[in-house]
Structures are given as structure tokens and as C-alpha cells.
Coordinates of N, CA and C and ligand atoms in Angstrom, one line a residue:
M1 N -5.0 16.8 0.0 CA -5.0 15.5 -0.7 C -6.0 14.6 -0.1
R2 N -6.7 13.8 -0.9 CA -7.7 12.9 -0.4 C -7.0 11.7 0.3
K3 N -7.6 11.3 1.4 CA -7.0 10.1 2.1 C -7.4 8.8 1.4
L4 N -6.5 7.9 1.6 CA -6.7 6.6 0.9 C -6.5 5.4 1.9
I5 N -7.4 4.5 1.9 CA -7.2 3.3 2.7 C -7.2 2.1 1.8
I6 N -6.2 1.3 1.9 CA -6.1 0.0 1.1 C -6.2 -1.2 2.0
A7 N -7.1 -2.1 1.7 CA -7.2 -3.3 2.4 C -6.2 -4.3 1.8
N8 N -5.3 -4.9 2.6 CA -4.4 -5.9 2.2 C -4.8 -7.2 2.7
W9 N -5.5 -8.0 1.9 CA -6.0 -9.3 2.3 C -4.9 -10.3 2.6
K10 N -3.7 -10.0 2.0 CA -2.6 -11.0 2.1 C -3.1 -12.3 1.5
M11 N -2.6 -13.5 2.0 CA -3.0 -14.7 1.4 C -4.3 -15.2 2.0
H12 N -5.4 -14.4 1.8 CA -6.7 -14.8 2.3 C -7.7 -14.7 1.1
Y13 N -8.6 -15.6 1.0 CA -9.8 -15.5 0.1 C -9.4 -15.8 -1.3
G14 N -9.8 -17.0 -1.7 CA -9.8 -17.5 -3.1 C -11.0 -16.8 -3.7
P15 N -11.2 -17.2 -5.0 CA -12.3 -16.6 -5.8 C -13.7 -16.6 -5.1
V16 N -14.1 -17.7 -4.5 CA -15.4 -17.8 -4.0 C -15.6 -16.8 -2.9
K17 N -14.7 -16.8 -1.9 CA -14.8 -15.9 -0.8 C -14.6 -14.4 -1.2
A18 N -13.7 -14.2 -2.2 CA -13.4 -12.8 -2.6 C -14.7 -12.2 -3.2
G19 N -15.4 -13.0 -4.0 CA -16.6 -12.4 -4.6 C -17.6 -12.1 -3.5
G20 N -17.8 -12.9 -2.5 CA -18.7 -12.6 -1.4 C -18.3 -11.4 -0.6
W21 N -17.0 -11.3 -0.4 CA -16.4 -10.1 0.4 C -16.8 -8.8 -0.4
V22 N -16.6 -8.8 -1.7 CA -16.8 -7.6 -2.5 C -18.3 -7.2 -2.5
R23 N -19.1 -8.3 -2.6 CA -20.6 -8.0 -2.6 C -21.0 -7.4 -1.3
A24 N -20.5 -8.0 -0.2 CA -20.9 -7.5 1.1 C -20.4 -6.1 1.3
F25 N -19.1 -5.8 0.9 CA -18.5 -4.5 1.1 C -19.3 -3.4 0.3
R26 N -19.8 -3.8 -0.8 CA -20.5 -2.8 -1.6 C -21.7 -2.3 -1.0
R27 N -22.2 -3.0 0.0 CA -23.4 -2.5 0.8 C -23.0 -1.5 1.8
E28 N -21.7 -1.4 2.1 CA -21.3 -0.5 3.2 C -21.4 1.0 2.7
R29 N -21.8 1.9 3.6 CA -21.8 3.3 3.3 C -20.3 3.8 3.5
L30 N -19.8 4.6 2.6 CA -18.4 5.0 2.7 C -18.4 6.6 2.6
P31 N -17.4 7.2 3.4 CA -17.3 8.6 3.3 C -17.0 9.0 1.9
K32 N -17.6 10.1 1.4 CA -17.4 10.4 0.0 C -16.0 11.0 -0.3
D33 N -15.4 11.5 0.7 CA -14.1 12.1 0.5 C -12.9 11.1 0.7
L34 N -13.3 9.8 0.8 CA -12.2 8.8 1.1 C -12.0 7.9 -0.1
D35 N -10.8 7.7 -0.5 CA -10.5 6.7 -1.5 C -10.2 5.4 -0.9
V36 N -10.8 4.3 -1.5 CA -10.7 3.0 -0.9 C -10.3 2.0 -1.9
S37 N -9.4 1.1 -1.6 CA -8.9 0.1 -2.5 C -8.7 -1.2 -1.8
I38 N -8.8 -2.3 -2.6 CA -8.6 -3.7 -2.0 C -7.5 -4.4 -2.8
A39 N -6.5 -4.8 -2.1 CA -5.3 -5.6 -2.7 C -5.6 -7.1 -2.4
V40 N -6.0 -7.8 -3.5 CA -6.4 -9.1 -3.4 C -5.4 -10.1 -4.0
P41 N -5.5 -11.4 -3.7 CA -4.6 -12.3 -4.3 C -4.8 -12.4 -5.8
D42 N -3.8 -12.7 -6.6 CA -4.0 -12.7 -8.0 C -5.1 -13.7 -8.5
V43 N -5.2 -14.8 -7.8 CA -6.2 -15.8 -8.2 C -7.6 -15.4 -8.0
S44 N -7.8 -14.3 -7.2 CA -9.1 -13.8 -6.9 C -9.4 -12.5 -7.7
L45 N -8.5 -12.0 -8.5 CA -8.8 -10.8 -9.2 C -10.0 -10.9 -10.1
A46 N -10.1 -12.0 -10.8 CA -11.3 -12.1 -11.8 C -12.6 -12.1 -11.0
A47 N -12.6 -12.8 -9.9 CA -13.9 -12.9 -9.1 C -14.2 -11.5 -8.5
A48 N -13.1 -10.8 -8.0 CA -13.4 -9.5 -7.4 C -13.8 -8.5 -8.5
R49 N -13.2 -8.6 -9.7 CA -13.6 -7.7 -10.8 C -15.1 -8.0 -11.2
A50 N -15.4 -9.3 -11.2 CA -16.8 -9.7 -11.6 C -17.8 -9.1 -10.6
S51 N -17.5 -9.2 -9.3 CA -18.4 -8.7 -8.3 C -18.5 -7.2 -8.3
L52 N -17.4 -6.5 -8.7 CA -17.3 -5.1 -8.8 C -18.1 -4.5 -10.0
G53 N -18.1 -5.3 -11.1 CA -18.6 -4.8 -12.3 C -17.8 -3.6 -12.8
R54 N -18.5 -2.6 -13.1 CA -17.8 -1.4 -13.5 C -17.5 -0.4 -12.4
A55 N -17.9 -0.8 -11.2 CA -17.7 0.1 -10.0 C -16.2 0.3 -9.9
T56 N -15.9 1.6 -9.5 CA -14.5 1.9 -9.3 C -14.1 2.0 -7.8
I57 N -15.2 1.8 -7.0 CA -14.9 1.8 -5.5 C -15.4 0.5 -4.9
P58 N -14.6 -0.2 -4.2 CA -13.2 0.0 -4.0 C -12.4 -0.2 -5.3
A59 N -11.3 0.5 -5.5 CA -10.4 0.3 -6.6 C -9.7 -1.0 -6.4
L60 N -9.5 -1.7 -7.5 CA -8.8 -3.0 -7.5 C -7.3 -2.9 -7.5
A61 N -6.7 -3.6 -6.5 CA -5.2 -3.6 -6.4 C -4.7 -5.0 -6.4
A62 N -3.4 -5.2 -6.7 CA -2.8 -6.5 -6.6 C -1.7 -6.4 -5.5
Q63 N -1.1 -7.5 -5.1 CA -0.2 -7.5 -4.0 C 1.3 -7.6 -4.4
D64 N 1.5 -7.9 -5.7 CA 2.8 -8.1 -6.2 C 2.8 -8.2 -7.7
A65 N 3.9 -7.9 -8.4 CA 3.9 -8.1 -9.9 C 5.4 -8.3 -10.2
F66 N 5.6 -9.0 -11.3 CA 7.0 -9.2 -11.8 C 7.4 -8.0 -12.7
W67 N 8.7 -7.9 -13.0 CA 9.2 -6.7 -13.7 C 9.3 -6.9 -15.2
E68 N 9.0 -8.1 -15.7 CA 9.0 -8.2 -17.2 C 7.5 -8.4 -17.6
A69 N 7.3 -8.1 -18.9 CA 5.9 -8.1 -19.4 C 5.4 -9.5 -19.7
E70 N 6.4 -10.4 -20.2 CA 6.1 -11.8 -20.4 C 7.4 -12.5 -20.6
G71 N 7.3 -13.9 -20.6 CA 8.5 -14.6 -20.8 C 8.6 -15.8 -19.9
A72 N 9.7 -16.4 -19.9 CA 10.0 -17.7 -19.1 C 10.2 -17.3 -17.7
F73 N 9.2 -17.0 -16.9 CA 9.3 -16.6 -15.5 C 8.2 -17.4 -14.8
T74 N 8.4 -18.7 -14.6 CA 7.3 -19.5 -14.0 C 6.8 -19.0 -12.7
G75 N 5.5 -19.0 -12.7 CA 4.8 -18.6 -11.5 C 4.5 -17.1 -11.3
E76 N 5.1 -16.3 -12.2 CA 5.0 -14.8 -12.0 C 3.9 -14.3 -12.8
T77 N 3.5 -13.1 -12.4 CA 2.4 -12.3 -13.0 C 2.9 -10.9 -13.4
S78 N 2.7 -10.5 -14.6 CA 3.2 -9.2 -15.1 C 2.2 -8.1 -14.9
P79 N 2.7 -6.9 -14.8 CA 1.8 -5.7 -14.8 C 0.8 -5.7 -15.9
T80 N 1.2 -6.1 -17.1 CA 0.3 -6.0 -18.2 C -0.8 -7.0 -18.1
M81 N -0.5 -8.1 -17.4 CA -1.6 -9.1 -17.1 C -2.6 -8.5 -16.1
L82 N -2.0 -7.8 -15.1 CA -2.9 -7.1 -14.1 C -3.8 -6.1 -14.8
N83 N -3.3 -5.5 -15.8 CA -4.1 -4.5 -16.6 C -5.5 -5.1 -17.0
E84 N -5.5 -6.4 -17.3 CA -6.7 -7.0 -17.9 C -7.8 -7.0 -16.8
F85 N -7.5 -6.9 -15.6 CA -8.5 -6.9 -14.5 C -8.9 -5.5 -14.1
G86 N -8.3 -4.5 -14.7 CA -8.5 -3.1 -14.3 C -7.8 -2.8 -12.9
V87 N -6.7 -3.4 -12.7 CA -5.9 -3.1 -11.5 C -5.3 -1.7 -11.6
V88 N -5.5 -0.9 -10.6 CA -5.0 0.5 -10.7 C -3.8 0.7 -9.8
M89 N -3.6 -0.2 -8.8 CA -2.5 -0.1 -7.9 C -1.9 -1.4 -7.6
C90 N -0.7 -1.5 -7.2 CA -0.1 -2.8 -6.8 C 1.0 -2.6 -5.7
L91 N 0.8 -3.4 -4.7 CA 1.8 -3.3 -3.6 C 3.2 -3.8 -4.2
V92 N 4.3 -3.3 -3.7 CA 5.6 -3.9 -4.0 C 6.4 -3.8 -2.8
G93 N 7.2 -4.8 -2.5 CA 8.2 -4.8 -1.4 C 7.6 -4.9 -0.1
H94 N 6.4 -5.5 0.0 CA 5.8 -5.7 1.4 C 6.8 -6.5 2.2
S95 N 6.9 -6.2 3.5 CA 7.9 -6.8 4.3 C 7.8 -8.3 4.4
E96 N 6.6 -8.9 4.2 CA 6.5 -10.3 4.2 C 7.1 -10.9 2.9
R97 N 7.1 -10.2 1.8 CA 7.8 -10.7 0.6 C 9.3 -10.5 0.8
R98 N 9.7 -9.4 1.4 CA 11.2 -9.3 1.6 C 11.7 -10.4 2.6
K99 N 10.9 -10.7 3.6 CA 11.3 -11.7 4.6 C 11.2 -13.2 4.0
Y100 N 10.1 -13.5 3.5 CA 9.9 -14.9 3.1 C 10.3 -15.3 1.7
L101 N 10.4 -14.3 0.8 CA 10.7 -14.6 -0.6 C 12.0 -13.9 -1.0
G102 N 12.7 -13.3 -0.1 CA 14.0 -12.7 -0.4 C 14.0 -11.5 -1.3
E103 N 12.9 -10.8 -1.3 CA 12.8 -9.6 -2.2 C 13.8 -8.6 -1.7
T104 N 14.6 -8.1 -2.7 CA 15.6 -7.1 -2.4 C 15.1 -5.7 -2.8
D105 N 15.9 -4.7 -2.4 CA 15.6 -3.3 -2.8 C 15.7 -3.2 -4.3
E106 N 16.6 -3.9 -4.9 CA 16.8 -3.9 -6.4 C 15.6 -4.4 -7.1
M107 N 15.1 -5.6 -6.6 CA 13.9 -6.2 -7.2 C 12.7 -5.2 -7.0
V108 N 12.6 -4.6 -5.9 CA 11.4 -3.7 -5.6 C 11.5 -2.5 -6.6
A109 N 12.7 -2.0 -6.9 CA 12.9 -0.9 -7.8 C 12.4 -1.3 -9.2
K110 N 12.8 -2.5 -9.6 CA 12.5 -3.0 -11.0 C 11.0 -3.2 -11.1
K111 N 10.4 -3.7 -10.1 CA 8.9 -3.9 -10.1 C 8.2 -2.6 -10.2
A112 N 8.6 -1.6 -9.4 CA 8.0 -0.3 -9.4 C 8.0 0.3 -10.8
V113 N 9.2 0.2 -11.4 CA 9.3 0.8 -12.8 C 8.4 0.1 -13.8
A114 N 8.3 -1.2 -13.7 CA 7.5 -2.0 -14.6 C 6.0 -1.7 -14.4
L115 N 5.6 -1.5 -13.2 CA 4.2 -1.2 -12.9 C 3.9 0.2 -13.5
Q116 N 4.8 1.1 -13.2 CA 4.5 2.5 -13.7 C 4.4 2.5 -15.2
R117 N 5.3 1.7 -15.9 CA 5.2 1.7 -17.3 C 3.9 1.1 -17.8
A118 N 3.3 0.2 -17.1 CA 2.0 -0.4 -17.5 C 0.8 0.4 -17.0
G119 N 1.1 1.6 -16.4 CA 0.0 2.5 -16.0 C -0.6 2.1 -14.7
I120 N 0.1 1.3 -13.9 CA -0.4 0.9 -12.5 C 0.5 1.6 -11.5
S121 N -0.1 2.2 -10.5 CA 0.6 2.9 -9.5 C 1.2 1.9 -8.5
P122 N 2.6 1.9 -8.4 CA 3.2 1.0 -7.4 C 3.0 1.6 -6.0
V123 N 2.6 0.8 -5.1 CA 2.5 1.2 -3.7 C 3.7 0.6 -3.0
I124 N 4.8 1.3 -2.8 CA 6.1 0.8 -2.3 C 6.1 0.8 -0.8
C125 N 6.3 -0.5 -0.3 CA 6.2 -0.7 1.1 C 7.6 -0.7 1.7
V126 N 7.8 0.1 2.7 CA 9.1 0.2 3.4 C 8.9 0.1 4.9
G127 N 9.9 -0.3 5.6 CA 9.8 -0.3 7.1 C 11.0 -1.0 7.8
E128 N 11.3 -0.6 9.0 CA 12.4 -1.1 9.7 C 11.9 -2.3 10.6
T129 N 12.8 -3.2 10.8 CA 12.5 -4.3 11.7 C 12.7 -3.9 13.2
D130 N 12.3 -4.7 14.1 CA 12.5 -4.5 15.5 C 13.9 -4.3 15.8
A131 N 14.8 -5.1 15.2 CA 16.2 -5.0 15.5 C 16.8 -3.7 15.0
D132 N 16.3 -3.3 13.8 CA 16.8 -2.0 13.2 C 16.4 -0.9 14.2
K133 N 15.2 -0.9 14.7 CA 14.7 0.1 15.6 C 15.5 0.2 16.9
K134 N 15.8 -1.0 17.4 CA 16.5 -1.1 18.7 C 17.9 -0.6 18.5
R135 N 18.5 -0.7 17.3 CA 19.9 -0.1 17.2 C 19.8 1.3 16.6
G136 N 18.7 1.9 16.7 CA 18.6 3.3 16.3 C 18.8 3.5 14.8
A137 N 18.5 2.5 14.0 CA 18.8 2.6 12.5 C 17.5 2.9 11.7
T138 N 16.4 3.2 12.3 CA 15.2 3.4 11.5 C 15.3 4.3 10.3
M139 N 15.8 5.5 10.5 CA 15.8 6.5 9.4 C 16.8 6.0 8.4
K140 N 17.9 5.4 8.8 CA 18.9 4.9 7.8 C 18.3 3.8 6.9
V141 N 17.6 2.9 7.5 CA 17.0 1.8 6.8 C 15.9 2.4 5.8
I142 N 15.1 3.3 6.3 CA 14.1 3.8 5.4 C 14.7 4.6 4.3
R143 N 15.8 5.4 4.6 CA 16.4 6.1 3.5 C 17.0 5.2 2.4
V144 N 17.6 4.1 2.8 CA 18.1 3.2 1.8 C 16.9 2.6 1.0
Q145 N 15.9 2.1 1.6 CA 14.8 1.5 0.9 C 14.1 2.5 0.0
V146 N 13.8 3.7 0.5 CA 13.1 4.6 -0.4 C 14.0 5.1 -1.6
S147 N 15.2 5.4 -1.3 CA 16.1 6.0 -2.4 C 16.3 4.9 -3.4
S148 N 16.5 3.7 -3.0 CA 16.6 2.6 -4.0 C 15.4 2.4 -4.8
A149 N 14.2 2.4 -4.2 CA 12.9 2.2 -4.9 C 12.6 3.2 -5.9
I150 N 13.1 4.5 -5.6 CA 12.7 5.6 -6.6 C 13.8 5.9 -7.6
S151 N 14.9 5.1 -7.6 CA 16.0 5.5 -8.4 C 15.6 5.7 -9.9
N152 N 14.7 4.9 -10.4 CA 14.4 5.1 -11.8 C 12.9 5.4 -12.0
L153 N 12.3 6.0 -11.0 CA 10.9 6.2 -11.0 C 10.5 7.7 -11.3
K154 N 9.4 7.9 -12.0 CA 9.0 9.3 -12.2 C 7.9 9.6 -11.1
P155 N 7.8 10.9 -10.7 CA 6.8 11.2 -9.7 C 5.5 11.5 -10.3
D156 N 5.5 11.8 -11.6 CA 4.2 12.3 -12.2 C 3.6 11.3 -13.2
G157 N 2.7 11.7 -13.9 CA 2.0 10.8 -14.9 C 0.8 10.2 -14.3
H158 N 0.2 9.3 -15.0 CA -1.1 8.7 -14.6 C -0.9 7.5 -13.6
A159 N 0.3 7.1 -13.4 CA 0.6 6.0 -12.4 C 1.6 6.5 -11.4
Q160 N 1.1 7.5 -10.6 CA 2.0 8.1 -9.6 C 2.3 7.1 -8.5
P161 N 3.6 7.0 -8.1 CA 3.9 6.1 -7.1 C 3.3 6.5 -5.7
L162 N 3.1 5.5 -4.9 CA 2.6 5.8 -3.5 C 3.5 5.0 -2.6
F163 N 3.5 5.4 -1.3 CA 4.3 4.6 -0.4 C 3.5 4.2 0.8
A164 N 4.0 3.1 1.4 CA 3.4 2.7 2.7 C 4.5 2.5 3.7
Y165 N 4.5 3.3 4.7 CA 5.5 3.1 5.8 C 4.9 2.1 6.8
E166 N 5.5 0.9 6.8 CA 5.0 -0.2 7.7 C 6.1 -0.7 8.5
P167 N 6.3 -0.2 9.7 CA 7.3 -0.8 10.6 C 7.0 -2.3 10.8
V168 N 8.0 -3.1 10.5 CA 7.8 -4.6 10.5 C 7.3 -5.0 11.9
W169 N 7.8 -4.4 13.0 CA 7.4 -4.8 14.3 C 5.9 -4.4 14.6
A170 N 5.4 -3.6 13.8 CA 4.0 -3.2 14.1 C 3.0 -4.0 13.3
I171 N 3.5 -4.8 12.3 CA 2.5 -5.5 11.4 C 2.0 -6.7 12.2
G172 N 0.7 -6.8 12.3 CA 0.0 -7.9 12.9 C 0.3 -8.2 14.3
S173 N 0.9 -7.2 15.0 CA 1.4 -7.4 16.4 C 0.5 -6.8 17.4
G174 N -0.5 -6.0 16.9 CA -1.3 -5.3 17.9 C -0.6 -4.1 18.6
K175 N 0.6 -3.9 18.1 CA 1.4 -2.8 18.7 C 1.7 -1.7 17.6
P176 N 0.8 -0.9 17.3 CA 1.0 0.1 16.2 C 2.0 1.1 16.6
C177 N 2.6 1.7 15.6 CA 3.6 2.8 15.7 C 2.8 4.1 16.1
R178 N 3.3 4.9 17.0 CA 2.6 6.1 17.4 C 2.4 7.0 16.2
P179 N 1.3 7.6 16.0 CA 1.1 8.5 14.8 C 2.2 9.6 14.7
D180 N 2.7 10.1 15.8 CA 3.7 11.2 15.7 C 5.0 10.6 15.2
D181 N 5.3 9.3 15.6 CA 6.6 8.7 15.2 C 6.5 8.4 13.7
A182 N 5.3 7.9 13.3 CA 5.1 7.6 11.8 C 5.2 8.9 11.0
R183 N 4.7 10.0 11.6 CA 4.8 11.3 10.9 C 6.2 11.7 10.7
D184 N 7.1 11.4 11.7 CA 8.5 11.8 11.6 C 9.2 11.0 10.5
V185 N 8.8 9.8 10.4 CA 9.4 8.9 9.3 C 8.9 9.4 7.9
H186 N 7.6 9.8 7.9 CA 7.0 10.3 6.6 C 7.8 11.5 6.2
T187 N 8.1 12.4 7.2 CA 8.7 13.7 6.9 C 10.1 13.4 6.3
A188 N 10.8 12.4 6.8 CA 12.1 12.1 6.3 C 12.0 11.5 4.9
M189 N 11.0 10.8 4.6 CA 10.7 10.2 3.3 C 10.4 11.4 2.3
R190 N 9.7 12.4 2.7 CA 9.4 13.5 1.8 C 10.6 14.3 1.5
E191 N 11.6 14.3 2.4 CA 12.8 15.0 2.1 C 13.6 14.3 1.0
I192 N 13.5 13.0 0.9 CA 14.1 12.2 -0.1 C 13.4 12.5 -1.5
F193 N 12.1 12.6 -1.5 CA 11.4 12.9 -2.7 C 11.8 14.3 -3.2
A194 N 11.9 15.3 -2.3 CA 12.3 16.6 -2.7 C 13.6 16.7 -3.3
K195 N 14.6 15.9 -2.7 CA 15.9 15.9 -3.2 C 16.0 15.3 -4.6
K196 N 15.3 14.2 -4.8 CA 15.3 13.5 -6.0 C 14.5 14.2 -7.1
W197 N 13.3 14.7 -6.8 CA 12.4 15.1 -7.8 C 12.2 16.7 -7.8
G198 N 12.6 17.3 -6.7 CA 12.4 18.8 -6.6 C 11.4 19.0 -5.5
P199 N 11.5 20.2 -4.9 CA 10.7 20.6 -3.7 C 9.2 20.5 -3.9
K200 N 8.7 20.7 -5.2 CA 7.3 20.6 -5.5 C 6.7 19.3 -5.1
W201 N 7.5 18.2 -5.1 CA 7.0 16.9 -4.8 C 7.0 16.5 -3.3
T202 N 7.4 17.4 -2.5 CA 7.5 17.1 -1.1 C 6.1 16.6 -0.6
H203 N 5.1 17.3 -0.9 CA 3.7 16.9 -0.4 C 2.8 16.3 -1.4
E204 N 3.3 16.0 -2.6 CA 2.5 15.5 -3.7 C 2.4 14.0 -3.7
I205 N 3.2 13.3 -3.0 CA 3.3 11.8 -3.0 C 2.6 11.3 -1.8
R206 N 1.6 10.4 -2.0 CA 0.9 9.9 -0.8 C 1.7 8.9 -0.1
I207 N 1.8 9.0 1.2 CA 2.4 8.1 2.1 C 1.4 7.6 3.1
L208 N 1.1 6.3 3.1 CA 0.2 5.6 4.0 C 1.0 5.1 5.2
Y209 N 0.3 4.9 6.3 CA 0.9 4.2 7.4 C 0.2 2.8 7.5
G210 N 1.0 1.8 7.8 CA 0.5 0.4 8.0 C 1.1 -0.3 9.1
G211 N 0.3 -1.1 9.8 CA 0.8 -1.9 11.0 C -0.2 -1.8 12.1
S212 N -1.0 -2.8 12.3 CA -2.0 -2.9 13.4 C -3.0 -1.7 13.4
V213 N -3.3 -1.2 12.2 CA -4.4 -0.2 12.1 C -5.7 -0.9 12.3
D214 N -6.6 -0.3 13.1 CA -8.0 -0.9 13.2 C -9.0 0.3 13.3
A215 N -10.3 -0.1 13.5 CA -11.3 0.9 13.5 C -11.2 1.9 14.6
R216 N -10.5 1.4 15.7 CA -10.4 2.3 16.9 C -9.3 3.3 16.7
N217 N -8.2 3.0 16.0 CA -7.1 3.9 15.9 C -7.0 4.6 14.6
I218 N -7.7 4.2 13.6 CA -7.6 4.8 12.2 C -7.7 6.3 12.2
A219 N -8.6 6.9 12.9 CA -8.8 8.3 12.9 C -7.6 9.1 13.3
E220 N -6.8 8.5 14.3 CA -5.6 9.2 14.8 C -4.6 9.4 13.6
Y221 N -4.5 8.3 12.8 CA -3.5 8.4 11.7 C -4.0 9.3 10.6
V222 N -5.2 9.1 10.2 CA -5.7 9.9 9.1 C -5.7 11.4 9.4
S223 N -5.9 11.7 10.7 CA -6.0 13.2 11.1 C -4.6 13.7 11.3
T224 N -3.5 12.9 11.2 CA -2.2 13.4 11.4 C -1.6 14.0 10.1
T225 N -1.1 15.2 10.2 CA -0.6 15.9 9.0 C 0.6 15.0 8.4
G226 N 0.6 14.8 7.1 CA 1.7 14.0 6.5 C 1.4 12.5 6.4
I227 N 0.3 12.1 7.1 CA -0.1 10.7 6.9 C -1.4 10.7 6.0
D228 N -1.2 10.1 4.8 CA -2.3 10.2 3.8 C -3.3 9.1 3.8
G229 N -3.2 8.2 4.8 CA -4.1 7.1 4.8 C -3.5 5.9 5.4
A230 N -4.0 4.7 5.1 CA -3.5 3.5 5.8 C -3.6 2.3 4.9
L231 N -2.6 1.4 5.2 CA -2.7 0.0 4.6 C -3.1 -0.9 5.7
V232 N -4.2 -1.6 5.5 CA -4.8 -2.4 6.6 C -4.8 -3.9 6.3
G233 N -4.2 -4.7 7.1 CA -4.2 -6.1 6.9 C -5.4 -6.8 7.7
G234 N -5.1 -7.3 8.9 CA -6.0 -8.0 9.6 C -7.4 -7.4 9.7
A235 N -7.5 -6.1 9.9 CA -8.8 -5.4 10.1 C -9.5 -5.2 8.8
S236 N -9.0 -5.7 7.7 CA -9.7 -5.6 6.4 C -10.4 -6.9 6.0
L237 N -10.2 -7.9 6.8 CA -10.7 -9.3 6.4 C -12.2 -9.4 6.5
D238 N -12.8 -8.7 7.4 CA -14.3 -8.7 7.5 C -14.8 -7.5 6.8
P239 N -15.7 -7.7 5.8 CA -16.1 -6.6 5.0 C -16.9 -5.5 5.8
R240 N -17.7 -6.0 6.7 CA -18.5 -5.0 7.5 C -17.5 -4.2 8.5
G241 N -16.6 -5.0 9.0 CA -15.6 -4.3 9.9 C -14.8 -3.3 9.2
F242 N -14.4 -3.7 7.9 CA -13.6 -2.7 7.1 C -14.5 -1.5 6.7
G243 N -15.8 -1.7 6.5 CA -16.6 -0.6 6.2 C -16.7 0.4 7.4
L244 N -16.8 -0.3 8.6 CA -16.8 0.5 9.9 C -15.5 1.3 10.0
L245 N -14.4 0.6 9.7 CA -13.0 1.3 9.8 C -13.0 2.5 8.8
C246 N -13.5 2.3 7.6 CA -13.5 3.4 6.6 C -14.3 4.6 7.1
R247 N -15.5 4.3 7.7 CA -16.3 5.4 8.3 C -15.6 6.1 9.5
A248 N -14.9 5.3 10.3 CA -14.2 5.8 11.4 C -13.1 6.7 11.0
A249 N -12.5 6.5 9.8 CA -11.4 7.2 9.3 C -11.8 8.7 9.1
L250 N -12.9 8.9 8.5 CA -13.4 10.3 8.3 C -14.8 10.4 8.8
P251 N -14.9 10.6 10.1 CA -16.3 10.7 10.7 C -17.0 11.9 10.1
A252 N -18.3 11.6 9.8 CA -19.1 12.7 9.2 C -19.2 13.9 10.1
Ligands
PGA1 P1 -1.8 -5.5 9.8 O1 -1.0 -5.6 8.4 O2 -2.9 -4.4 9.6 O3 -2.5 -6.8 10.0 O4 -0.9 -5.1 10.9 C1 -0.7 -4.5 7.7 C2 0.1 -4.9 6.5 O5 1.0 -5.8 6.6 O6 -0.1 -4.4 5.3

């Protein structure tokens, strides 16, 4: 399976800076066997699309979407609106949204279904907190989050779901999860896919690792069996640094 790296800009870069980032990044040489995507704030989708033109690399992604197509939902953006920018993937359930905006497993599940229906691959983010880890509840928490998220989801079709395992304690902390530990969690997630969708799907769904990934450690993750790439926050903010990280992921 091809490896994928998604830049998660979070709440950085309005339209002006987003356009500049994309133009700078397009000058970076990228490994041809690597898939690369950028998850940008909604207000910057148009600028990012304009700077990308028809280019499909990096693929355009969003950071969230609502579960209805339109209606009285002030402040929200629907998957069909994201379609207008050529968005191919969209994060759902990032731990920052779960923490600051009260996003629940039920909301995450609804968003994932709506995205898939609109032809956009949901990138479902799951991960345990430091407190969960300390009480030995990592696998339990992950099982609940994953099972709930996929309860009404199909594994196939043109908008296949993806996952990002992002331990909350590793995000932005400079303390990444060890690749072997991430792999063990990914294995447990794959068992849930197999149970729900059948054994064929064990290795067909991409699971990325996220949390303090940078140009120095990316290769360790990407070279670990069962880790299909990375979701990168802080280390994606500089376009040249992110280009370097992509090259470090799959050294020539
Ligand atoms: P980080 O963030 O790379 O800055 O740790 C990752 C994420 O939250 O997606």
C-alpha cells in the first residue's frame, strides 16, 4: 500500500499565507511513491485550490465537516460544500475538536458517513489521553472510538475511510509514541475492521500515526509494518521543512 502523509495546519494560515505555502511547497521534490495531502482551514480552501490549479499533489483536505448537506446549522460547512473545492479527504474527530468543541463518538460517526456519501474519504482520528494510558485503558478507549466511528461506514467504494491513531499525549508534546507501540494499537484497530467488515479488510484500510512526527523520526514510522503514513501538525507549517519531511519518509 502506498504511504500517505497529511499536513494538518490546524488553525494556521488564512487565504494569503495558504496560497504562499502551496506555491512554495509545489517547488519541493517529492518521492514519487508517496501520497501527500494538506488539511487546511475552510477559509483557505479557495486560495489553496487556486494555487494548486489542477494539480492533484498535494491532495486537498479539510479539517472538519458537518453531517447534513445544508440547512439551519450556523457556522458549519457541509461535505457537499467541500466538494466544490475538490477536497478528497477530511479529518474527523481530531482530539482538539473532541476536547475544545465537545465532539462525541456519535458526532464523529455521523460526520464520517456524511463525508463518505459526498465522495470524500473521512480520516477518522482516534487516540487515548495521558490519563487513559496511565490507567492502562489505551486499547479499550481505541476500541470504543473505532467501533463507534465505523458503525455505519462502508470499507469500500471511492471514498474509503482512513484512520489516524494520535495519542493525545503525543500531540504537540515533542514526545512521540514509539513506533512499536503505535503498531500494536494499529493491529488492534485492524482486528476491529476484520470483525466488522471481514478478514479481507484487515490490511486494506490505511492507518496513519500522528503526534510529534518530524523530519528526523518520520522514516521510523513509515518503515514500520502496519503504519501507513503520518498526520503531521507542527512540522508541516513550513513548506520547505514539510518537503524535507516527505523526502525523509521515503529516502531514495
Ligand atoms: P503534531 O500534531 O504533529 O504537532 O504533534 C499532530 C496532529 O494533531 O495532527
